[in-house]
mmCIF file of C-alpha atoms in Angstrom:
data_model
loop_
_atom_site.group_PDB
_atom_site.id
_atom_site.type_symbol
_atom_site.label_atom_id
_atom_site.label_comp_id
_atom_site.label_asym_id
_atom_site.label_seq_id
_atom_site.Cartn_x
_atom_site.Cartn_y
_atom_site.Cartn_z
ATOM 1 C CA UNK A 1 127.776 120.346 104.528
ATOM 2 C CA UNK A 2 128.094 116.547 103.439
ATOM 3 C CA UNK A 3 126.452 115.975 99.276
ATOM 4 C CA UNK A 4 124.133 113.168 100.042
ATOM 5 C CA UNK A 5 125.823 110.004 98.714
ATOM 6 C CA UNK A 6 125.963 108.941 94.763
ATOM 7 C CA UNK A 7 125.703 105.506 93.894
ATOM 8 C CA UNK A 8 126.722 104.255 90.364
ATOM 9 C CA UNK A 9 126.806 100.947 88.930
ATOM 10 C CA UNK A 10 128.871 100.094 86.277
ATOM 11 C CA UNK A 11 128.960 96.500 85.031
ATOM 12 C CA UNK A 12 132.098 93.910 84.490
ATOM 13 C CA UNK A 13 133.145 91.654 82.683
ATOM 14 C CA UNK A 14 131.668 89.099 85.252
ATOM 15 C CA UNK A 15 128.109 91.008 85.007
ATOM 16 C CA UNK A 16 129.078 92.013 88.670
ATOM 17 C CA UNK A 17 128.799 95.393 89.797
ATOM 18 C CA UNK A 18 131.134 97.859 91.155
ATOM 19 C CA UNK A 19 130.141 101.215 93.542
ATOM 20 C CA UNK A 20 132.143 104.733 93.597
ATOM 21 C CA UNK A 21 130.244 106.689 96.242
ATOM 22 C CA UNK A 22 130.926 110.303 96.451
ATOM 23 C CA UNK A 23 132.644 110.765 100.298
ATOM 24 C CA UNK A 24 131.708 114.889 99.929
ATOM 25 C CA UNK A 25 130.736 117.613 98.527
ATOM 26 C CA UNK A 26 134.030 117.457 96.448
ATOM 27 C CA UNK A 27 133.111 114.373 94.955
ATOM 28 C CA UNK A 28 136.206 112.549 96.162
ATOM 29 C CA UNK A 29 135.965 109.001 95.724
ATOM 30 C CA UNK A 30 137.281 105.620 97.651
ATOM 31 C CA UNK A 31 137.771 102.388 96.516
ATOM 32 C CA UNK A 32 135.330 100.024 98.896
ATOM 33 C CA UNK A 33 136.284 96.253 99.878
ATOM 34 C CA UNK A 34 133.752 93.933 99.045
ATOM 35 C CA UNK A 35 132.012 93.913 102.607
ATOM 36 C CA UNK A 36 131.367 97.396 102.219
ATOM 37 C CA UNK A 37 130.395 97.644 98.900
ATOM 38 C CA UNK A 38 127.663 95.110 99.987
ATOM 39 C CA UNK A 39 126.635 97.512 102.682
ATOM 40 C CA UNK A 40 126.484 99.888 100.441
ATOM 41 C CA UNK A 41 124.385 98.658 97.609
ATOM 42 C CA UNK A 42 121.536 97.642 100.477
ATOM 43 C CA UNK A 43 121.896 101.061 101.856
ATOM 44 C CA UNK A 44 120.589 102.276 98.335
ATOM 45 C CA UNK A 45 117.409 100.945 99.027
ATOM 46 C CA UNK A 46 116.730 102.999 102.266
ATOM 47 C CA UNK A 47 114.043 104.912 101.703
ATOM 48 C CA UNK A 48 115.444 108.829 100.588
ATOM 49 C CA UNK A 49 112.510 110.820 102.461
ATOM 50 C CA UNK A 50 111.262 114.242 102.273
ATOM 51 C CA UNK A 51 110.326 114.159 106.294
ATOM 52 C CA UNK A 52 111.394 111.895 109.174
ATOM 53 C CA UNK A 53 109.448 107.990 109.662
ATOM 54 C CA UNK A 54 110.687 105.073 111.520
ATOM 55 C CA UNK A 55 113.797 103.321 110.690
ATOM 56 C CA UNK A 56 111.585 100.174 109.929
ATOM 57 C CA UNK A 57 109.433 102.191 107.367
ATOM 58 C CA UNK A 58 112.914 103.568 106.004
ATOM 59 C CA UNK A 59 114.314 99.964 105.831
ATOM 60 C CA UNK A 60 111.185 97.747 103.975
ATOM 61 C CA UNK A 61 111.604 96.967 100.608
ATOM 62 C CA UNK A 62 110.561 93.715 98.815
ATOM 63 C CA UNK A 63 114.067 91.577 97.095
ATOM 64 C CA UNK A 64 113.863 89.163 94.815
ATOM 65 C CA UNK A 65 116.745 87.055 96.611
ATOM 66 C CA UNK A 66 116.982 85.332 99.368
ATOM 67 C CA UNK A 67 119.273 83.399 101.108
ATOM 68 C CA UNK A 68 119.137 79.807 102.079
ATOM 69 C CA UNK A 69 118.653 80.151 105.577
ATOM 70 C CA UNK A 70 115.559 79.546 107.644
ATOM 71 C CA UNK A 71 113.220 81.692 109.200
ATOM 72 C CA UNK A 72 112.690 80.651 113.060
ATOM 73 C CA UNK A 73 109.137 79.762 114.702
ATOM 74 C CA UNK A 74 109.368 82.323 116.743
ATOM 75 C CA UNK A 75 109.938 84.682 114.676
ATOM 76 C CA UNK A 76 107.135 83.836 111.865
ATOM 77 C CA UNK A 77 104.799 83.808 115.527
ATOM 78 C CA UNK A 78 105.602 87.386 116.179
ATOM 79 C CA UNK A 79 105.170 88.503 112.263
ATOM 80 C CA UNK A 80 101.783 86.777 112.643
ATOM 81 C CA UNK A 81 101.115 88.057 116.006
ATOM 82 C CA UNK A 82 101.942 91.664 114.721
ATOM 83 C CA UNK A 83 99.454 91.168 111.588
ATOM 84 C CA UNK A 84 96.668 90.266 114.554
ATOM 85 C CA UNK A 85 97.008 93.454 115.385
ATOM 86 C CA UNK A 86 96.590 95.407 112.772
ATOM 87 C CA UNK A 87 93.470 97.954 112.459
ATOM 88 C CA UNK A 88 90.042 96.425 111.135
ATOM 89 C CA UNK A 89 86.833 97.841 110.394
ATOM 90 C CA UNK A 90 84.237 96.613 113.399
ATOM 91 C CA UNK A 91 87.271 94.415 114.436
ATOM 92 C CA UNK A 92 86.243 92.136 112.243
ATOM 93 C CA UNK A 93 89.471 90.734 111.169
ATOM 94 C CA UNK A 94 88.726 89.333 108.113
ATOM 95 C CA UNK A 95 92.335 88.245 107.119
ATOM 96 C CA UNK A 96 93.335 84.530 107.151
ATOM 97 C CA UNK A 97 96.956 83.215 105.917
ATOM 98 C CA UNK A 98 97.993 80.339 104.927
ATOM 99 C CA UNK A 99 101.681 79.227 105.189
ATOM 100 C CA UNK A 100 104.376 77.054 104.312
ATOM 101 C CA UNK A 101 108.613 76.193 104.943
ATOM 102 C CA UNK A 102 111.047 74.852 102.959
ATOM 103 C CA UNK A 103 111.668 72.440 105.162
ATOM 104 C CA UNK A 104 107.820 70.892 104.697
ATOM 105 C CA UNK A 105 108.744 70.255 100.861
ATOM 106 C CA UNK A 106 105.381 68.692 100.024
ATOM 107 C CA UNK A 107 103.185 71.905 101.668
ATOM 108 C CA UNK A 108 106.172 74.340 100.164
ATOM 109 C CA UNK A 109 105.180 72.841 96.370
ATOM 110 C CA UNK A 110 101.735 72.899 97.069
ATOM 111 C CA UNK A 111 101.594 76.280 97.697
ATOM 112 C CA UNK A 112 103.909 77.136 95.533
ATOM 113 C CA UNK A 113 102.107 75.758 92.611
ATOM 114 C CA UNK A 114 99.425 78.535 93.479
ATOM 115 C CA UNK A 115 101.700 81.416 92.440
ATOM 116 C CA UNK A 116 101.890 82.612 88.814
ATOM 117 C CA UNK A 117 105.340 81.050 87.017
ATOM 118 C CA UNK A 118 106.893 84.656 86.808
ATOM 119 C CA UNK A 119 106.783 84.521 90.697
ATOM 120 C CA UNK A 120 107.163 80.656 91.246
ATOM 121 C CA UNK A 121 110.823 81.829 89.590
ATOM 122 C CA UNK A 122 112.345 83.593 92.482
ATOM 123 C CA UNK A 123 109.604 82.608 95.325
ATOM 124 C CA UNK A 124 110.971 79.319 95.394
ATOM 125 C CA UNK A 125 113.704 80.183 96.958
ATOM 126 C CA UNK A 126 112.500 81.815 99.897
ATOM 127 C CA UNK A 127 112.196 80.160 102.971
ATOM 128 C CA UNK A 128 108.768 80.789 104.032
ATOM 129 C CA UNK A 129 105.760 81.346 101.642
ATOM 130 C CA UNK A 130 102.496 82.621 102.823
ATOM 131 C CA UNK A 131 99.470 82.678 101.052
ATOM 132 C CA UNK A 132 96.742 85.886 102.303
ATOM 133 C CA UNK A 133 93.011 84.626 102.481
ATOM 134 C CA UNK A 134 90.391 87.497 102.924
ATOM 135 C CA UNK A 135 86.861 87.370 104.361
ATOM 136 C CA UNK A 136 84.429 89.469 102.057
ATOM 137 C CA UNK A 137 81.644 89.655 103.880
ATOM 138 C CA UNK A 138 81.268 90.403 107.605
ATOM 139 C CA UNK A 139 80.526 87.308 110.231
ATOM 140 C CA UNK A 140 77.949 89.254 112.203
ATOM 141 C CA UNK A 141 75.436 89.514 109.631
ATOM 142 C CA UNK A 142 76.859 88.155 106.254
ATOM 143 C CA UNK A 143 76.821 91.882 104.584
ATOM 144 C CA UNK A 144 79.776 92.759 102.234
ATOM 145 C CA UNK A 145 82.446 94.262 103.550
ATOM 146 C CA UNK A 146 83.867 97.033 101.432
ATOM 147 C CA UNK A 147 87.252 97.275 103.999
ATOM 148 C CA UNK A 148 87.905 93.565 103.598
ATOM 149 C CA UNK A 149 91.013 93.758 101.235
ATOM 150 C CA UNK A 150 92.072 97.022 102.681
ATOM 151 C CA UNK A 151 92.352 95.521 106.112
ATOM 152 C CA UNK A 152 93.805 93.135 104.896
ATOM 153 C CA UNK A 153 96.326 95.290 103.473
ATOM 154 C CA UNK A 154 96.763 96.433 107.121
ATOM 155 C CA UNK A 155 97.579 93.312 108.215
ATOM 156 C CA UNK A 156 100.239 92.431 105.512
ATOM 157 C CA UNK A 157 101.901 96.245 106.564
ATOM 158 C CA UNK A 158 101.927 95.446 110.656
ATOM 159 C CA UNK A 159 103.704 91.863 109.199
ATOM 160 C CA UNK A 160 105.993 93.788 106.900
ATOM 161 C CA UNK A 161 107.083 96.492 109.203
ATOM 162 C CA UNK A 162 107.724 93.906 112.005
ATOM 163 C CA UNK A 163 109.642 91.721 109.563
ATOM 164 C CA UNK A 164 111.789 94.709 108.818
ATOM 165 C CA UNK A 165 112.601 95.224 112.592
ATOM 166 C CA UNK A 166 113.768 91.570 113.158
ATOM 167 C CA UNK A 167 116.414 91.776 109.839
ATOM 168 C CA UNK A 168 113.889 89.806 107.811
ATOM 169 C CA UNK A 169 112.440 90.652 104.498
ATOM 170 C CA UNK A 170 109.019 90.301 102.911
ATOM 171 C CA UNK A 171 108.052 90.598 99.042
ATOM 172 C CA UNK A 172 104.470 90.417 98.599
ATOM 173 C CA UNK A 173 102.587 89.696 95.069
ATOM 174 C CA UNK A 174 99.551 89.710 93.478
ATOM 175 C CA UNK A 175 100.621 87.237 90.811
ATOM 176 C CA UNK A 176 98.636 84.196 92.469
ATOM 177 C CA UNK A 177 96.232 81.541 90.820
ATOM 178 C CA UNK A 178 93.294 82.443 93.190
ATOM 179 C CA UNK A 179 90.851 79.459 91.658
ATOM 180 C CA UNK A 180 94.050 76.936 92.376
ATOM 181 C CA UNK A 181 94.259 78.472 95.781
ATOM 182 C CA UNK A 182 90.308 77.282 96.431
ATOM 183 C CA UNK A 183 91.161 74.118 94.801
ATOM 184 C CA UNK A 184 93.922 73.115 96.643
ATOM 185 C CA UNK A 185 93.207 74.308 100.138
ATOM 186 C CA UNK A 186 89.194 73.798 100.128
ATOM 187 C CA UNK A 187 88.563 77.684 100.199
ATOM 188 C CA UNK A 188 85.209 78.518 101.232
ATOM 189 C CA UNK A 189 82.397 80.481 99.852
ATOM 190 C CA UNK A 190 82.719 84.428 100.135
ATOM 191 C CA UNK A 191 86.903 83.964 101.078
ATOM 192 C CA UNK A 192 89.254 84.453 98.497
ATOM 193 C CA UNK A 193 92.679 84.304 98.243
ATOM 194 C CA UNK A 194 94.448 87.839 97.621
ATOM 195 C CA UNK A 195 97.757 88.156 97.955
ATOM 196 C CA UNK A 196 101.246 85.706 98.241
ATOM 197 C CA UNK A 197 104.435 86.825 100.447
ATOM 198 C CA UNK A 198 107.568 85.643 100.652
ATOM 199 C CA UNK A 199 109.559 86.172 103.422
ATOM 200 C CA UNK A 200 112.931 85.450 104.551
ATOM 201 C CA UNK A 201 116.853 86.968 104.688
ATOM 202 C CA UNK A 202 117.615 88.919 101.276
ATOM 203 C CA UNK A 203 120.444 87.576 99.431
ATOM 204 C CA UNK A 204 123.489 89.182 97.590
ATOM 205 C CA UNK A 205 121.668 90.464 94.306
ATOM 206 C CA UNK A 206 125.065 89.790 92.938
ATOM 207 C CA UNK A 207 124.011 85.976 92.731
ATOM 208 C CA UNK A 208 120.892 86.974 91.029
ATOM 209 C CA UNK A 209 119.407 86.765 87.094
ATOM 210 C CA UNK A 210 120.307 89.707 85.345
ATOM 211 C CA UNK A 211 116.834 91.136 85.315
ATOM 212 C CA UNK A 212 116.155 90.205 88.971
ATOM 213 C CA UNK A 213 119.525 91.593 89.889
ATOM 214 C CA UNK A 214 118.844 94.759 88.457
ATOM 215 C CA UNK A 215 115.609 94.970 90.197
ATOM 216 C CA UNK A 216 117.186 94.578 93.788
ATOM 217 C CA UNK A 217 119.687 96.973 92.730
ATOM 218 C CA UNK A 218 117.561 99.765 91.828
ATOM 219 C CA UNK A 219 117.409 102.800 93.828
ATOM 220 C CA UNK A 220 113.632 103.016 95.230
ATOM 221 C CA UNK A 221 111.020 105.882 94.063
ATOM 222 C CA UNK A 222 108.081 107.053 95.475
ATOM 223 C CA UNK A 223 106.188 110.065 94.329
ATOM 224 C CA UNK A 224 106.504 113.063 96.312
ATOM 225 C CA UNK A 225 103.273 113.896 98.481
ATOM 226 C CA UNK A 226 102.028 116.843 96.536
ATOM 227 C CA UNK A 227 100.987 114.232 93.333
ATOM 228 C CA UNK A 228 98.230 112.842 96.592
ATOM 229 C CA UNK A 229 97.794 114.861 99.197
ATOM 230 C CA UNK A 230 95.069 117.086 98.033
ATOM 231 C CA UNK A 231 92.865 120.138 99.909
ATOM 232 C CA UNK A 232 90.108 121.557 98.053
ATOM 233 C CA UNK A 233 89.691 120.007 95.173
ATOM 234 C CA UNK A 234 90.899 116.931 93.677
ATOM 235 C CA UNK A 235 94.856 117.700 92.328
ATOM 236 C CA UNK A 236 95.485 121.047 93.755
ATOM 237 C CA UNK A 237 98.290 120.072 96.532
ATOM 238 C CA UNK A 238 97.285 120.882 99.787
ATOM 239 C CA UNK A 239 99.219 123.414 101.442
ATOM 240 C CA UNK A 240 100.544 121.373 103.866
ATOM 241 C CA UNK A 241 102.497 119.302 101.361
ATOM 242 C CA UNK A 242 103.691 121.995 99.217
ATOM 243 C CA UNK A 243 107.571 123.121 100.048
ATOM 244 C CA UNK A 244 107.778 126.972 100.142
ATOM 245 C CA UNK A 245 111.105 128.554 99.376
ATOM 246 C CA UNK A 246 113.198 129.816 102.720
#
């Protein structure tokens, strides 16, 4: 049987990276050209799971870099049409987005300006900023609606997932200036703007800041699903998470 692959990272004099990946179980190692040793560092970020999902699920992580290359219309169209989709409570809907290219520099600085300077760091190079507006209350009868953010949530996962499938990325944040967001775009009462994404073609992390670069060269981590998948009581694992010994 095949020892799941070992990345390690080891830095240069260049701050550059290099990769030994362990071919099997006897740990023999190759030397990789540069092509591959790109592959390979992306393929670190592939999801390691305990039980099967879909490749898209697998793929979808959030870089810091992107390249300089636009997103098409028709492509933002479907990521948007894919968010439409999403589940709602009463079908109500209650996301709204607001977006913005590159290639429209004013409306790019604009809402750029409405990200926290942390994110405004790496965000501006992205080629496609969007900006996610939620509804609080509902539009039948102007009650508060508790599922608001989390459908919006829903949304921003149908656009991230269908992102993934097209070989685009998305990084989302939380790091926005929500009172600049009202100011700038005219917000109105009982909407308020939640979340920022970024979306676009990841970039080399080898052209990356230090700090970002080790970032989009971490491994990703999730906890396993006996830390949240409860029966019972509240922290005893449910028995259909817990792995029994064969």
């Amino acid at each position: 049987m095949r020892a799941r692959p070992i990345f390690q990272r080891e830095s240069d004099d260049r701050g550059l990276f290099s990769v030994a990946i362990n071919a099997d179980a006897n740990s023999k190692h190759e030397v990789l050209n540069v092509t591959e040793i790109q592959k390979a560092i992306m393929n670190i970020k592939n999801a390691a799971t305990d039980y099967p999902i879909q490749k898209a699920l697998a793929e979808r992580w959030s870089p810091y870099g992107f390249e300089d290359r636009p997103v098409s219309e028709a492509d933002l169209r479907s990521l948007f049409e894919a968010a439409r989709w999403a589940a709602s409570s009463y079908n109500e809907q209650p996301w709204n987005y607001l977006v913005a290219t590159r290639e429209n520099s004013p409306e790019f600085g604009r809402l750029l300006s409405c990200l926290v300077e942390a994110n405004q760091a790496w965000a501006k190079a992205a080629p496609v900023l969007v900006l996610g507006v939620v509804s609080l209350r509902f539009a039948k009868n102007n009650k508060d609606n508790r599922a608001a953010v989390h459908d919006l949530g829903l949304a921003a996962g149908n656009l991230a997932v269908e992102a993934t499938a097209r070989g685009l990325s998305v990084h989302q944040m939380i790091g926005i200036l929500p009172d600049r967001v009202r100011e700038v775009y005219h917000i109105p009462e009982h909407f308020e703007a939640w979340t920022a994404m970024a979306i676009g073609y990841k970039a080399d992390p080898a052209k990356l800041p230090d700090a970002l670069k080790e970032r989009d060269l971490a491994p990703r981590q999730r906890k396993p699903l006996n830390e949240f998948v409860f029966t019972g009581q509240w922290a005893k694992p449910s028995p259909l998470v817990v792995k029994r010994d064969t």
